[in-house]
XYZ file of C-alpha atoms in Angstrom:
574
model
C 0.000 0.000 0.000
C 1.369 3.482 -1.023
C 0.447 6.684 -1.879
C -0.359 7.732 -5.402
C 1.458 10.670 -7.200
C -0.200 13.789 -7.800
C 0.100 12.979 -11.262
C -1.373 9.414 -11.164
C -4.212 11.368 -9.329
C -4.613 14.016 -11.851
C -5.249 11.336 -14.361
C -7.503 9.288 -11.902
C -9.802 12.821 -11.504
C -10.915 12.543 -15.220
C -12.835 9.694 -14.454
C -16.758 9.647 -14.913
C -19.137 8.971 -12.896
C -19.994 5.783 -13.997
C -22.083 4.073 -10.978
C -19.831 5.510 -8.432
C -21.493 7.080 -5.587
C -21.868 10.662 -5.643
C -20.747 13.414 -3.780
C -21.038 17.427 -3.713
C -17.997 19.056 -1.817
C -17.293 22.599 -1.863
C -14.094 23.784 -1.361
C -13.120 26.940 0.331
C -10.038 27.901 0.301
C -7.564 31.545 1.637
C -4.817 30.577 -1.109
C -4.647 28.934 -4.485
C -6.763 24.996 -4.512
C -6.920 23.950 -8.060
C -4.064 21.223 -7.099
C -5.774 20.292 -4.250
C -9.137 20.197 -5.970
C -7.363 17.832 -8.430
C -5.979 15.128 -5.750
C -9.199 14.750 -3.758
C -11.055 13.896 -6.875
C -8.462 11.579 -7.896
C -8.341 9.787 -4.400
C -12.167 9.535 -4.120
C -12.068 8.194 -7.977
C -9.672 5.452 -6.250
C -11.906 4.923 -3.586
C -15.012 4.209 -5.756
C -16.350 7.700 -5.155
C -17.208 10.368 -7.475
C -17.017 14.303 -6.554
C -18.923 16.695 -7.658
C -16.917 19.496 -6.510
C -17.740 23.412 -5.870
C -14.433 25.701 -5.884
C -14.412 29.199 -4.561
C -11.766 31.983 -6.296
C -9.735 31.583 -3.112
C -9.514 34.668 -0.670
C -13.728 34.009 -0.344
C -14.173 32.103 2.435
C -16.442 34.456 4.619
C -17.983 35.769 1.593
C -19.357 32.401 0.638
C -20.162 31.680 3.889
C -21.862 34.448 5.518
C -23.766 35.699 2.326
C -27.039 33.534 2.359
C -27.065 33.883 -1.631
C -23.739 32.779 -2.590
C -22.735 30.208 -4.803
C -22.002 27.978 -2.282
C -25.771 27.826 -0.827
C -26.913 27.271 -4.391
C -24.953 24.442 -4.708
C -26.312 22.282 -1.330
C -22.884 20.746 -0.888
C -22.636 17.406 1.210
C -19.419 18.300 2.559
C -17.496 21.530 3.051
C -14.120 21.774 2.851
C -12.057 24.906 4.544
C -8.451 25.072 3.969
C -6.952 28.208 5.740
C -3.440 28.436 5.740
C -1.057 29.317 8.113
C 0.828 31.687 5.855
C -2.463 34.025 5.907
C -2.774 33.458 9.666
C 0.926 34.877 10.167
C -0.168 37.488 7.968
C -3.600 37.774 10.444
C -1.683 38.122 13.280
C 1.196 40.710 12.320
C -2.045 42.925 11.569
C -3.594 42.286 14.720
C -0.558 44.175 16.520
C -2.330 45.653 19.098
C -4.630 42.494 20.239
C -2.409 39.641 19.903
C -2.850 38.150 23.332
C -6.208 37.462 21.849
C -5.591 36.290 18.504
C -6.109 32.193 19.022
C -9.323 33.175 21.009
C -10.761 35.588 18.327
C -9.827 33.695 15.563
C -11.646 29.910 16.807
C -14.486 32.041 17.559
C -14.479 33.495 13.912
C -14.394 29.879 12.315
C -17.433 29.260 15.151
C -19.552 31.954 13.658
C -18.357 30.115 9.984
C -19.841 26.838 11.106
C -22.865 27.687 12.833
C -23.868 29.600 9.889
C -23.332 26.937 7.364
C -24.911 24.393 10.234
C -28.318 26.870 10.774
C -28.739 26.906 6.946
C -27.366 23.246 5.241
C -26.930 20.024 6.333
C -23.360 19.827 5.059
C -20.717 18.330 7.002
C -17.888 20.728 7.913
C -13.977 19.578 7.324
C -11.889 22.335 8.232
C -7.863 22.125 8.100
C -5.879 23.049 11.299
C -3.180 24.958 10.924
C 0.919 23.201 10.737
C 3.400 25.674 13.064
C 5.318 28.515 11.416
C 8.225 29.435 14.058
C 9.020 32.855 12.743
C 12.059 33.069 14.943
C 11.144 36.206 16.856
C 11.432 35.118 20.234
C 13.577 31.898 19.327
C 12.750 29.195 21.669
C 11.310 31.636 24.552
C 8.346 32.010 22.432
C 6.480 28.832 24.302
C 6.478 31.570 26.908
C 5.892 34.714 25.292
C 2.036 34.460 25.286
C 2.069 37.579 22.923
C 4.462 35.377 20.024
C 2.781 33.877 17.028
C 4.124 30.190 17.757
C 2.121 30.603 21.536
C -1.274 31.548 19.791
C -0.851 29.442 17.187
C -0.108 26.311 19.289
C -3.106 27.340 21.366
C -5.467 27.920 18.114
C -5.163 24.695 17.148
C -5.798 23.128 20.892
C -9.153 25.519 20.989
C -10.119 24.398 17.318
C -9.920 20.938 18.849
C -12.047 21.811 21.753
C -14.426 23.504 19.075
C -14.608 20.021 16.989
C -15.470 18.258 20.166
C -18.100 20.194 20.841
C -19.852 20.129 17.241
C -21.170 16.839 15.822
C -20.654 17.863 12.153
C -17.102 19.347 12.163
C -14.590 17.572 11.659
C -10.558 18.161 11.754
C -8.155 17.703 9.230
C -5.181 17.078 10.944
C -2.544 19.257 8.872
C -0.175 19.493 11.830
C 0.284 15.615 12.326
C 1.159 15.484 8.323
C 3.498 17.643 8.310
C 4.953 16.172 11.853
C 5.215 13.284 10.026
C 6.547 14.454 6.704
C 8.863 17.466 7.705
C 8.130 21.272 6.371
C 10.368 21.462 3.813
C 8.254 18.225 2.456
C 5.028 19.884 2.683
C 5.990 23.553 1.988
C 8.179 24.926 -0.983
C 8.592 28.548 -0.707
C 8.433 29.240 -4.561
C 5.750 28.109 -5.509
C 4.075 29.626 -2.522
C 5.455 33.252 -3.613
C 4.725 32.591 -7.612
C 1.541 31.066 -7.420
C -0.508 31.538 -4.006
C 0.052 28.018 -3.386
C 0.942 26.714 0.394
C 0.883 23.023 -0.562
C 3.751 21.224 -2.320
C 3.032 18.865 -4.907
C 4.399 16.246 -3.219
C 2.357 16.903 -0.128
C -1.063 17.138 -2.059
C -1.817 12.869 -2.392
C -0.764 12.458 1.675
C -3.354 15.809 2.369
C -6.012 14.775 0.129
C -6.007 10.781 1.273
C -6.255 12.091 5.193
C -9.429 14.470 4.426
C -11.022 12.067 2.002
C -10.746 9.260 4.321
C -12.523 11.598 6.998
C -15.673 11.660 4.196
C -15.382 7.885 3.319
C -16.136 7.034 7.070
C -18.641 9.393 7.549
C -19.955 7.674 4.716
C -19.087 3.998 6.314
C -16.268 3.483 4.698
C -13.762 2.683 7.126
C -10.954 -0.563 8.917
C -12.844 -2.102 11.316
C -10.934 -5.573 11.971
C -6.876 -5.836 11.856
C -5.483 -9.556 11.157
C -2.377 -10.441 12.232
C 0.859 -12.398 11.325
C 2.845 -13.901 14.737
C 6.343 -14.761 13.662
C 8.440 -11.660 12.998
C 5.189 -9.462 12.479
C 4.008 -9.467 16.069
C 7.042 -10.790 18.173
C 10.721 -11.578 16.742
C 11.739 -15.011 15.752
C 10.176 -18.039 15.096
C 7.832 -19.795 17.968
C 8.325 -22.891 16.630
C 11.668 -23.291 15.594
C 13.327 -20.506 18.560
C 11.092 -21.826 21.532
C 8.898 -19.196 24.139
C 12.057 -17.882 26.047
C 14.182 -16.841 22.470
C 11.707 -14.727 20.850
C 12.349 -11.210 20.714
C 9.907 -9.186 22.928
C 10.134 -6.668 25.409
C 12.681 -3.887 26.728
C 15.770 -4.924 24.988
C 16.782 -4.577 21.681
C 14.641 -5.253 18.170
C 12.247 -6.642 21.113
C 11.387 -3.298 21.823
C 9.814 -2.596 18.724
C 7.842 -5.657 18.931
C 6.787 -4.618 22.383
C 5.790 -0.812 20.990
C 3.616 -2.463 18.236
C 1.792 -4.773 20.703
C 1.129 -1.828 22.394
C -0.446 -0.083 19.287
C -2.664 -2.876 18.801
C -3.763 -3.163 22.027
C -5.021 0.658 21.681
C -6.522 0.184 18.301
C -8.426 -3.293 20.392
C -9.406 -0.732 23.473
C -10.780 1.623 20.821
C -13.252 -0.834 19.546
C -10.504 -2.717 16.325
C -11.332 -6.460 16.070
C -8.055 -7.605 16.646
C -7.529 -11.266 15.029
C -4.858 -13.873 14.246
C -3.621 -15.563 10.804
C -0.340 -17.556 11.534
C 0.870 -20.865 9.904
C 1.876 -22.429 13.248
C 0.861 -25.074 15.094
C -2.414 -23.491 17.448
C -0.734 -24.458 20.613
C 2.932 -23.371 20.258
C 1.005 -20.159 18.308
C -0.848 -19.606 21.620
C 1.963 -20.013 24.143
C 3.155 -16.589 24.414
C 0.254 -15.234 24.804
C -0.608 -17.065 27.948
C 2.941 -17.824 29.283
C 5.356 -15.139 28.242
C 5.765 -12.442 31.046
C 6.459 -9.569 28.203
C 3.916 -10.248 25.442
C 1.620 -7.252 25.671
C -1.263 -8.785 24.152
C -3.123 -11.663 25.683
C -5.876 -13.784 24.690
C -8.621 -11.925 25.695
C -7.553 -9.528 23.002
C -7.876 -11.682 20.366
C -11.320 -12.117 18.892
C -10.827 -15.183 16.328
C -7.600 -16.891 16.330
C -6.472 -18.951 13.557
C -3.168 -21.080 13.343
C -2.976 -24.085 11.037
C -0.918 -24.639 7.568
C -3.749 -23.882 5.197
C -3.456 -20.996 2.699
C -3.536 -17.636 4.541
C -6.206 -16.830 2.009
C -8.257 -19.379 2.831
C -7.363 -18.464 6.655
C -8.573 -15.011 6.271
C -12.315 -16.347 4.485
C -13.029 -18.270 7.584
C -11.887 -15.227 9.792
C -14.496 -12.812 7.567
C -17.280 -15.671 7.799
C -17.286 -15.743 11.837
C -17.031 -11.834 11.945
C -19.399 -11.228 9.186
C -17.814 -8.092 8.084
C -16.468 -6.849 4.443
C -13.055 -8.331 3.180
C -12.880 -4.365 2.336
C -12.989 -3.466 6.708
C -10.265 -5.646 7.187
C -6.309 -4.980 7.478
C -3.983 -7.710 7.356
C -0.566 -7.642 8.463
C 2.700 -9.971 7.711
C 6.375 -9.501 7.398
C 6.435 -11.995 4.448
C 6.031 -10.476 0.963
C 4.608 -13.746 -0.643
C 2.204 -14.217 1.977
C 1.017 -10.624 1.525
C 0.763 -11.491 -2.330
C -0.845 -14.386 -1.938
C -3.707 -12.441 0.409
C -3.860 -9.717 -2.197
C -4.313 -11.652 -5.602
C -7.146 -13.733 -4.044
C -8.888 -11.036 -1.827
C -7.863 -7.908 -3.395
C -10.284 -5.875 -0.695
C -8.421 -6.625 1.648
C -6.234 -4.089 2.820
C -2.420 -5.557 2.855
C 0.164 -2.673 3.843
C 4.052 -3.443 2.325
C 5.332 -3.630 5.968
C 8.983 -2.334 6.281
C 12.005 -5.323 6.222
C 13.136 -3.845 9.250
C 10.467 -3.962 12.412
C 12.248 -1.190 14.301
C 10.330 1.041 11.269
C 6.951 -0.939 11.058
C 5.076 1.579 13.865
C 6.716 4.940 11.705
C 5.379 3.208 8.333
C 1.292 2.237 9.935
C 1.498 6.072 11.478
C 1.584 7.689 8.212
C -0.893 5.063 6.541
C -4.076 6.882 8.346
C -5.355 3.078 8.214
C -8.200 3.422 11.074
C -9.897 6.480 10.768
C -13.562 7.168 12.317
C -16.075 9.541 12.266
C -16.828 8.608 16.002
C -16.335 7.176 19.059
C -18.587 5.513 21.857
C -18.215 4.083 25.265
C -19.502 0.439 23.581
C -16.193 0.682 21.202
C -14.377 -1.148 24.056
C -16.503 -3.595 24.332
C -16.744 -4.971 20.796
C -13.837 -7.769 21.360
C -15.925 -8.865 23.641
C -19.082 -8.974 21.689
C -17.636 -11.071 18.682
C -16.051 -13.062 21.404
C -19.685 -14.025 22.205
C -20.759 -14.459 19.471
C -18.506 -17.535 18.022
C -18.998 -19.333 21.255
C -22.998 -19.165 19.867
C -22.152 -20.281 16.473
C -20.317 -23.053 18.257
C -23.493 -24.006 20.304
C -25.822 -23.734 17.212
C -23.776 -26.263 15.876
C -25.101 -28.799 18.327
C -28.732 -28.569 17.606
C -30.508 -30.123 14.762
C -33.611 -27.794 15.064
C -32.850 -24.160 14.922
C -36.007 -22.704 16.722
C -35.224 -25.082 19.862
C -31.559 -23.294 19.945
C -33.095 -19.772 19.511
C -35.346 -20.810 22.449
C -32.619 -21.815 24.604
C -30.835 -18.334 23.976
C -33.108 -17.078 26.192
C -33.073 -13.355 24.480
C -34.286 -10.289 25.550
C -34.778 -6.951 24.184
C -34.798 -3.314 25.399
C -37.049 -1.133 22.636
C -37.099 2.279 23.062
C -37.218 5.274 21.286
C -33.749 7.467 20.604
C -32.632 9.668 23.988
C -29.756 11.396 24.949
C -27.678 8.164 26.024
C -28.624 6.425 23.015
C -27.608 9.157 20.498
C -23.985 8.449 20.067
C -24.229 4.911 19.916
C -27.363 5.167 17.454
C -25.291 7.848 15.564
C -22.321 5.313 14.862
C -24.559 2.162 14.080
C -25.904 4.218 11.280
C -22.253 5.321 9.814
C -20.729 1.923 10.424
C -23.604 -0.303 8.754
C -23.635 -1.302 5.590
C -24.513 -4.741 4.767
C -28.074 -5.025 6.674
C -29.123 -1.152 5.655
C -31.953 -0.656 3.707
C -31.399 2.892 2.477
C -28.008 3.559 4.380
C -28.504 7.204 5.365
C -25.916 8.491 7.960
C -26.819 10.598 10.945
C -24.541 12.779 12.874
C -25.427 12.668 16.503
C -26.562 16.179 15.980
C -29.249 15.390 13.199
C -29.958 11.920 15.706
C -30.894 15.105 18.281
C -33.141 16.766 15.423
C -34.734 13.554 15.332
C -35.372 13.138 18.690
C -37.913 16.529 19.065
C -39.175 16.115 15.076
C -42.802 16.175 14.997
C -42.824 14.077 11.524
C -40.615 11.468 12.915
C -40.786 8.207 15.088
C -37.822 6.189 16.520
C -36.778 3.154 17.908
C -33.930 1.378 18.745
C -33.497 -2.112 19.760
C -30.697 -4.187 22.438
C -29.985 -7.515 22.292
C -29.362 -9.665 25.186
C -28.838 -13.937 25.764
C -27.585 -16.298 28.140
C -24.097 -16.188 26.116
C -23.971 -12.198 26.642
C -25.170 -8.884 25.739
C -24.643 -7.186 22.452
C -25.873 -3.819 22.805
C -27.733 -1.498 20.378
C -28.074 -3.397 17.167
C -30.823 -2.020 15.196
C -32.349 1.210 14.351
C -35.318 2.635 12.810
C -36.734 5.863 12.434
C -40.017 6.297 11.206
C -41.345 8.891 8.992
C -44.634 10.393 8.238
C -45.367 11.337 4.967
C -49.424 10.892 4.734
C -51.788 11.205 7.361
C -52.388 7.119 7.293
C -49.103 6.220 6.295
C -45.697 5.778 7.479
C -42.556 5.481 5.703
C -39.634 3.509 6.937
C -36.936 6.241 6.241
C -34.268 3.732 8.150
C -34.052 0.314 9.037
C -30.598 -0.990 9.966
C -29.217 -4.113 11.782
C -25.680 -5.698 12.806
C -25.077 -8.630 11.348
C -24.388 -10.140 14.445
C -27.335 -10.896 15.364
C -29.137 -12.233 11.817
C -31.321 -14.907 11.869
C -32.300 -14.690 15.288
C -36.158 -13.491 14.899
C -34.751 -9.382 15.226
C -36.140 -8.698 11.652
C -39.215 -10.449 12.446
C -39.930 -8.590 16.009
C -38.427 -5.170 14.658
C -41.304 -5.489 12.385
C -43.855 -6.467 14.644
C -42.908 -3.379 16.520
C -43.064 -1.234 13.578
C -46.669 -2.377 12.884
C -47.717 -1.679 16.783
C -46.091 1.445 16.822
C -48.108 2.624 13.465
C -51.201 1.323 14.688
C -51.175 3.030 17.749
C -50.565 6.340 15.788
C -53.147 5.634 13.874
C -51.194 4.676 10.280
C -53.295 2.527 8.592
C -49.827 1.718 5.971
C -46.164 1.567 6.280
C -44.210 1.663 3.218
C -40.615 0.631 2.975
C -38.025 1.161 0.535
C -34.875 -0.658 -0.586
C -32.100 1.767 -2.331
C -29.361 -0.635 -3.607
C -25.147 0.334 -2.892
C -22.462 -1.725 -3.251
C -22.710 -4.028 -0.160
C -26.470 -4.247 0.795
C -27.384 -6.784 -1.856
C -28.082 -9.402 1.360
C -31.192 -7.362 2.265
C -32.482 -6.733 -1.432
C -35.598 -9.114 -1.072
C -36.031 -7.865 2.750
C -39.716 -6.541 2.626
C -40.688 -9.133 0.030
C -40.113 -11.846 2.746
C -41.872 -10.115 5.337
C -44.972 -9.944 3.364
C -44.451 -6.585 2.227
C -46.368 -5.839 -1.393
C -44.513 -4.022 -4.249
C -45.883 -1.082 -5.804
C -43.880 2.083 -7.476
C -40.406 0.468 -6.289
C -41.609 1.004 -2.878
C -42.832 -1.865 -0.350
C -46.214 -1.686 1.577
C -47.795 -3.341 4.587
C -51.505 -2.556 5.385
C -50.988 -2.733 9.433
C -55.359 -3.748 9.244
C -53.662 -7.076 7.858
C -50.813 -7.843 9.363
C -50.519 -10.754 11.657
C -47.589 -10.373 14.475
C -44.669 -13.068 13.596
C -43.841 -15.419 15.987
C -40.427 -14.941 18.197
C -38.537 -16.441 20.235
C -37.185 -12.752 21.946
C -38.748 -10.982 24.964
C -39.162 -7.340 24.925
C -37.926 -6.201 28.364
């Protein structure tokens, strides 16, 4: 896996639509963003995305915001894009002589009156770029405590844009400062082309920017890592388990071991923060599983792991049986190996698959994943943390259902309860994320920032429900969602209906329905119509309302709720 050059992008950009999904961004920009304009379109043409993109003469930004009949209104963009730069900032602040002690706190509350004015009047998501330092060497190193110098209000603009982003469900940070951490200044900045053509961006620089803010708009739009697979020998300790025995293999304080031990440590972050964390080794399972349960430096344990696989078959092959217990995309996962033929072998037969060309030496692996932006999110929830423990759960049911001949008799003897209620303030978040992260079992797959979940919430027109999961093997939290629209005075349209495809084939569709008709009749909705808008990875629920008993008519789906007849489950409604 590596970056594209800007001119592979440039070429990528003249793509067509074709049946790529469709997005309007506008981009708003206080220098020159042509090249910029250029390398998103080519990165979302990579990514199966096509952008319809609005670009502002640069210099406009406030113009196009705060005048309620720009362009940019008339063109109703999904996402909005504002680059400011920190060459016009140090330009901002030289002119703000007499008020610099103020400057970080007057200008986050200027891009604050920016947002809420595009939030009051569109829906559009908000990315806005922070701003990499400029140390214009007038105070030297003393500027961290000159509270007056540029680098001080600079350092403290970006910590109050943060607190800004945490506070607003639909902005979102481009993190400009980590890049060019990452990548070094003279990397990301070339003074000429700055001075000759308003530029701030090198051309080098533009596929790294433009593949970190287009992978914030793929996950909002559930495109995102959600499982990472991993190698043992030399990828996740040093050595051979099998060949150098538990007490030779190189973890821990000393040496390459260190870098072993600073990986584990990543992974066991990315597992905290809600990463299926899995295992794909040709080893023997017991030798495979020794240092995790006897060696006193191995970071990771057991409990961390959510499948573990170690045999001699095909890693392939390995990796299918991995994505059948998870039920996820081959296109969520990331698989990791030091070997370069078993990373070719994993990409010619699942090319979704996301295989990064790890480093020879280990001591670079963490510096390499860093700069690979490989698990972005457009959110985080307290049940993250628990979702090792939730697939955990789950393949110790698929191991039970094995033992019974008669399915209904194990679905009674999962003794399962649910909690249905409608959307409140404790729900929102993880409601919020269900709808961004679901795309298999997702009707119409419309994403809803936790501020539009809100909106919801006190809409008159709208009804919502959301539905937990519980059984004698565990609990699995929130897994569907629906909200409920009215569009006639006797009928209601299901605007979402979303599941995790943990729990299919349990009797959730058929008592999520059941609770849609009593929740319509009670209303007094005599029909509820559904509809089924096709993508790329919901084909599994293309004949949903058909089975349910659901009548075709106008490529929509309708239930007279006179008619219906509740379907028998095997779940109690708590």
């Amino acid at each position: 896996m590596k970056y594209n050059t800007f001119s592979e992008l440039k070429k990528l950009a003249k793509i067509g639509e074709g049946n790529s999904k469709k997005i309007k961004v506008a981009l708003l920009g206080d220098t020159a963003t042509q090249f910029l304009n250029l390398a998103l379109k080519g990165t979302a043409a990579k990514d199966g995305f096509h952008l319809s993109v609005f670009e502002a003469d640069f210099g406009q930004i406030s113009r196009q915001i705060l005048d309620t009949s720009s362009e940019y209104y008339e063109f109703e963009a999904d996402y909005t894009i504002v680059f400011e730069s920190s060459h016009k900032l140090l330009s901002q602040y030289y002119k703000s002589y007499n008020d610099q002690l103020s400057f970080a706190v007057n200008k986050v509350n200027y891009i604050e009156e920016l947002y809420n004015a595009i939030h009051n009047r569109t829906k559009s998501k908000v990315i806005y770029c922070n701003f990499p330092g400029i140390d214009n060497q007038i105070f030297g190193n003393f500027s961290t405590k000159v509270e007056s110098s540029f680098v001080f209000q600079q350092n403290k603009l970006n910590y109050l844009l943060s607190e800004l982003a945490l506070k607003k469900s639909n902005l979102f940070l481009a993190d400009l400062v980590s890049i060019q951490n990452k990548w070094g200044r003279d990397f990301m900045f070339s003074p000429n082309i700055y001075i000759n053509t308003e530029m701030v961006l090198s051309l080098d620089v533009l596929p790294v920017v433009s593949h970190h803010v287009f992978n914030i708009i793929s996950s909002i739009e559930g495109i995102f890592k959600k499982c990472l697979i991993l190698d043992l020998d030399n990828t996740t300790w040093g050595g051979i388990i099998g060949d150098d025995g538990l007490e030779k293999i190189q973890i821990g304080n000393l040496g390459i071991g260190k870098a072993f031990s600073e990986f584990q440590h990543w992974v066991k972050a990315l597992q905290r923060r809600g990463i299926i964390i899995a295992v794909c080794s040709k080893n023997d399972e017991d030798k495979a599983k020794e240092p995790f349960e006897k060696h006193p430096d191995m970071v990771l344990k057991m409990d961390d792991i959510t499948v573990f696989v170690a045999n001699w078959d095909n890693k392939a092959d390995n990796i299918r049986k991995i994505q059948n217990i998870l039920n996820i995309g081959f296109d969520s996962i990331v698989f990791l190996d030091d070997n370069p033929f078993e990373r070719n072998i994993v990409r010619e037969n699942l090319p979704d698959v996301c295989v990064p060309e790890l480093p020879e030496d280990p001591a670079e692996y963490l510096e390499y994943l860093y700069s690979l932006d490989l698990f972005e999110t457009p959110s985080v929830s307290e049940n993250d943390a628990e979702r090792t423990r939730q697939y955990q759960v789950e393949a110790k049911r698929a191991i039970a259902l094995e033992n019974f001949t008669d399915v209904n008799e194990f679905l009674k003897s999962m003794k399962m309860v649910s909690d249905v209620r409608q959307f409140n303030k404790f729900s929102t978040p993880r409601v919020s994320q269900l709808t961004q992260r679901s795309n298999q079992f997702n009707l119409r797959t419309i994403r809803f920032t936790e501020q539009e979940i809100e909106n919801l919430i006190t809409s008159e027109n709208h009804h919502t429900l959301s539905f937990t999961l519980e059984d004698k093997y565990g609990d699995n939290g929130l897994i569907c969602v629906i909200v409920l629209e009215e569009i006639k005075s006797d009928t209601l349209f299901i605007n979402t209906w979303l599941m995790s495809c943990r729990v299919l084939k349990r009797g959730m569709e058929d008592l999520t329905l059941n609770t849609i008709v009593e929740t319509a009749k009670n209303r007094g909705f005599k029909y509820v119509v559904g509809e089924y808008l096709p993508t790329a990875k919901n084909d599994m629920v293309k004949n949903h309302y058909e089975n349910l008993g659901f009548a075709e008519h106008n490529n929509q789906w309708i239930l007279n709720t006179e008619n219906y007849q509740p379907k028998e489950v095997h779940i109690t409604i708590k």
